[in-house]
Tab-separated table of C-alpha atoms in Angstrom:
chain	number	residue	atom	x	y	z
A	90	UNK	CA	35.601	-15.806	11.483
A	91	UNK	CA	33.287	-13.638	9.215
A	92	UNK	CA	33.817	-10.609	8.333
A	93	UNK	CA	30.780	-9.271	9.097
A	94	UNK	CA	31.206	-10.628	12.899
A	95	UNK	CA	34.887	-8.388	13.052
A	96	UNK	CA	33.066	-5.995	14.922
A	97	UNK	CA	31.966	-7.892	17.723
A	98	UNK	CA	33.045	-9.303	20.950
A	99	UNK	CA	32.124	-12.012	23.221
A	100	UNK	CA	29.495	-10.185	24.768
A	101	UNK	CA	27.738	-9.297	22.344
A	102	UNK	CA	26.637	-12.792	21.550
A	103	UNK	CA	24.051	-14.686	22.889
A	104	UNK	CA	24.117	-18.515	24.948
A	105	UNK	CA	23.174	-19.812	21.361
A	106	UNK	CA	25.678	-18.049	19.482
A	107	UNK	CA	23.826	-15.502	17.678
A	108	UNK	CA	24.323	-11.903	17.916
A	109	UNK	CA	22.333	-10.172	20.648
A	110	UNK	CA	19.313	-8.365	19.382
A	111	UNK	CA	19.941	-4.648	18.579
A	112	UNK	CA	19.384	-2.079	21.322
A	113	UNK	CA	18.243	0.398	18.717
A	114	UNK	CA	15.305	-2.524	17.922
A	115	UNK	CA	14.298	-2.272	21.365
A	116	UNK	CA	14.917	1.564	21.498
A	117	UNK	CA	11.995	1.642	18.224
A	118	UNK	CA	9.858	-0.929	20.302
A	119	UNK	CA	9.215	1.085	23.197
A	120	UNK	CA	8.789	4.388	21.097
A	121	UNK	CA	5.836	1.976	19.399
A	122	UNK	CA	4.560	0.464	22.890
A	123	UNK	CA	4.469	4.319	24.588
A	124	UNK	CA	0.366	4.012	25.118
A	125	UNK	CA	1.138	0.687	26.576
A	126	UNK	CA	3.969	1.504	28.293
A	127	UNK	CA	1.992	4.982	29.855
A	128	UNK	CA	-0.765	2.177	30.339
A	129	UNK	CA	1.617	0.076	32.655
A	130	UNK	CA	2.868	3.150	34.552
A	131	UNK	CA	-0.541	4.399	35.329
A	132	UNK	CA	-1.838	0.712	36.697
A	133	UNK	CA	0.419	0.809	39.020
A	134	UNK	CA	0.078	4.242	40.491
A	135	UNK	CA	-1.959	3.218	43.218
A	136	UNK	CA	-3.142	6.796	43.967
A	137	UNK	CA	-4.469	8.097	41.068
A	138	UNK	CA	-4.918	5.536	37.710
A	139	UNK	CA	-5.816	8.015	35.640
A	140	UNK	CA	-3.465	10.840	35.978
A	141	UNK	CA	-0.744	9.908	34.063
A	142	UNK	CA	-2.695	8.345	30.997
A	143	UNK	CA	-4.643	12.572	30.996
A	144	UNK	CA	-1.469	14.190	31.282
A	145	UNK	CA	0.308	12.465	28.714
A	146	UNK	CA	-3.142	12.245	26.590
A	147	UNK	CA	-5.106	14.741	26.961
A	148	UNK	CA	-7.783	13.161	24.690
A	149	UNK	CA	-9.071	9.688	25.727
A	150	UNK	CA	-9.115	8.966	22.099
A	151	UNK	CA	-5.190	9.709	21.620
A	152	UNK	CA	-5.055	7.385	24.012
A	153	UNK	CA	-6.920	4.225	22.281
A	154	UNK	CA	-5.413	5.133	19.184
A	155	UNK	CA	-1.992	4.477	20.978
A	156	UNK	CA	-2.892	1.299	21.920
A	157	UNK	CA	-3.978	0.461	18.470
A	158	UNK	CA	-0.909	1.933	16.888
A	159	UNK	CA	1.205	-0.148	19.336
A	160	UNK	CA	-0.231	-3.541	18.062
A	161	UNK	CA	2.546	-4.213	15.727
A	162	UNK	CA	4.702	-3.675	18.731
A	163	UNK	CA	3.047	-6.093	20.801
A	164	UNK	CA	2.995	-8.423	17.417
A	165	UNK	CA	6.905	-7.553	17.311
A	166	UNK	CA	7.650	-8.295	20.878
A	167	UNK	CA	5.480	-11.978	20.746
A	168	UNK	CA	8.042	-12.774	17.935
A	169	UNK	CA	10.814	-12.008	19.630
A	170	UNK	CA	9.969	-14.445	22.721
A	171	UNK	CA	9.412	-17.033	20.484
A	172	UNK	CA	12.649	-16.330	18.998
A	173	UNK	CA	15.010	-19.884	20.180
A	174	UNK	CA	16.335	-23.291	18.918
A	175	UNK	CA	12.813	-25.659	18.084
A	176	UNK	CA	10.730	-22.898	16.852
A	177	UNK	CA	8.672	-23.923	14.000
A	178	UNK	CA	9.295	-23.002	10.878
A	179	UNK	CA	6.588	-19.806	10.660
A	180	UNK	CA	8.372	-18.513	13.442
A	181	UNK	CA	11.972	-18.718	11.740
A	182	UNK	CA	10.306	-16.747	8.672
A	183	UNK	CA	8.376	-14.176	10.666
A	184	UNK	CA	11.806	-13.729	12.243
A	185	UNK	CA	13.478	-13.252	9.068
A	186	UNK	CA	10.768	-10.064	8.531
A	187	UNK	CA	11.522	-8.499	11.481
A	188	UNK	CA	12.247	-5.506	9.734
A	189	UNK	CA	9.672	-5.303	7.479
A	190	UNK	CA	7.062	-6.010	10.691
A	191	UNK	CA	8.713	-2.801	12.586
A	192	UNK	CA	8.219	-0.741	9.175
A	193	UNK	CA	4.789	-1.329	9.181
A	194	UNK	CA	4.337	-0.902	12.628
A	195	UNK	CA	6.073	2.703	12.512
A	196	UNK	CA	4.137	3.248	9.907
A	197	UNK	CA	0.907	2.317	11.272
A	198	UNK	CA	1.843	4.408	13.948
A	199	UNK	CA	2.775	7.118	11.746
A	200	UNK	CA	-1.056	6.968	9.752
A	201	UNK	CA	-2.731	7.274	13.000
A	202	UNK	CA	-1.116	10.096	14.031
A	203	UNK	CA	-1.800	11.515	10.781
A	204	UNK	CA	-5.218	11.046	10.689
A	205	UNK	CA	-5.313	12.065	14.165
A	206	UNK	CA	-4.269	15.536	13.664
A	207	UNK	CA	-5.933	15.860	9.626
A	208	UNK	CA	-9.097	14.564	10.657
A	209	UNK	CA	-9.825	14.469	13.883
A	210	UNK	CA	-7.314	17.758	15.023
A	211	UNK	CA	-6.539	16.055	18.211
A	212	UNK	CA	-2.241	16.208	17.516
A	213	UNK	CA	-0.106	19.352	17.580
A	214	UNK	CA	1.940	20.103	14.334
A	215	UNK	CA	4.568	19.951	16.362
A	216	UNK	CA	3.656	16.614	18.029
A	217	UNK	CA	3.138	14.926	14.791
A	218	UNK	CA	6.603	16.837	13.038
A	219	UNK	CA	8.660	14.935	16.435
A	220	UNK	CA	6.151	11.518	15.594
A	221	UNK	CA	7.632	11.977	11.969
A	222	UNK	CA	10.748	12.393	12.396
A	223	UNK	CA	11.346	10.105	15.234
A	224	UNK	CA	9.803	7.172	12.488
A	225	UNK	CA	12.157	8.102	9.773
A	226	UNK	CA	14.711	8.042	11.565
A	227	UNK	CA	13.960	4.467	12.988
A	228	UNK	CA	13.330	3.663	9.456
A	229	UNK	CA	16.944	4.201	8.310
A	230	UNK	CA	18.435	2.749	11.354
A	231	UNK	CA	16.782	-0.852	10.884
A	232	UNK	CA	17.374	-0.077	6.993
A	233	UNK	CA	21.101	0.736	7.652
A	234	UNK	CA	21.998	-1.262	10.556
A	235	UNK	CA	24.765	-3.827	9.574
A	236	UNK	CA	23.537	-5.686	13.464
A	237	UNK	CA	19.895	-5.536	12.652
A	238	UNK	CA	21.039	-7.255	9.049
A	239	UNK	CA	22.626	-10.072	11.196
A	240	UNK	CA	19.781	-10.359	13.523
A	241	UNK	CA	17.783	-11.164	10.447
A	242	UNK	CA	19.803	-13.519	9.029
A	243	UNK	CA	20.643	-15.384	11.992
A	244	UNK	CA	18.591	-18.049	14.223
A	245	UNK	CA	19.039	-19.800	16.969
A	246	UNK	CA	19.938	-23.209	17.135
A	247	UNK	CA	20.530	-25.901	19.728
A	248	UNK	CA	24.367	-26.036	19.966
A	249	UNK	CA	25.618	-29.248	20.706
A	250	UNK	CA	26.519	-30.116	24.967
A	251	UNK	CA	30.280	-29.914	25.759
């Protein structure tokens, strides 16, 4: 066995062998899907569709520019279902970027914020100091993380029938 596998049980591999996908990968994809994710909620309060989306933006345009900021999370999240034994080659190199995709989507995230509150003053100091630090320290996690390294490297493949 590897040494870099030491670490890790039976559970925390998947049916093809691979190590599970990072929680803390999943933990940075919702924190880039929030306008979606406040999207979802607010479709299916069957009351009132709009009250959730105004209290948690105030501004309609916060709100837009959440969605847009969240596109490398939905780009992110299209990967990963695509992510099994047969994929095509583009695919298996996309996957291999994973990191570098979430980078650039916290980062995307990060410039519309910024020019949100700059040019537009529709963020809080404060809101955009949390947005900031929240992003670095996402940044050093998939950076740092020895499991995100291995999700990386790793791809699924058919394993052969017992």
């Amino acid at each position: 066995m590897s040494k870099q596998y030491e670490n890790f049980g039976p559970a925390d591999f998947d049916k093809f062998d691979c190590v599970k996908i990072a929680l803390g990968v999943y933990l940075i994809l919702l924190f880039i899907l929030r306008g979606y994710l406040i999207w979802l909620m607010s479709v299916t309060n069957m009351q009132d569709r709009v009250s959730i989306i105004a209290w948690v933006y105030p501004d309609p345009k916060l709100f837009y520019l959440s969605l847009l900021s969240g596109l490398g999370g939905i780009l992110t999240v299209f990967l990963l279902s695509l992510r099994r034994p047969g994929a095509n080659s583009f695919i298996k190199k996309m996957c291999r970027q994973l990191k570098n995709i979430l980078f650039i989507a916290l980062f995307f995230d990060w410039l519309i914020n910024l020019v949100a509150y700059y040019f537009w003053q529709m963020q809080s100091k404060e809101w955009l100091l949390i947005n900031s630090v929240t992003i670095i320290i996402a940044v050093i996690y998939l950076y740092s993380s020895k499991r995100v390294n291995i999700n990386v490297q790793e791809f699924p493949e058919k394993l052969p029938e017992k």
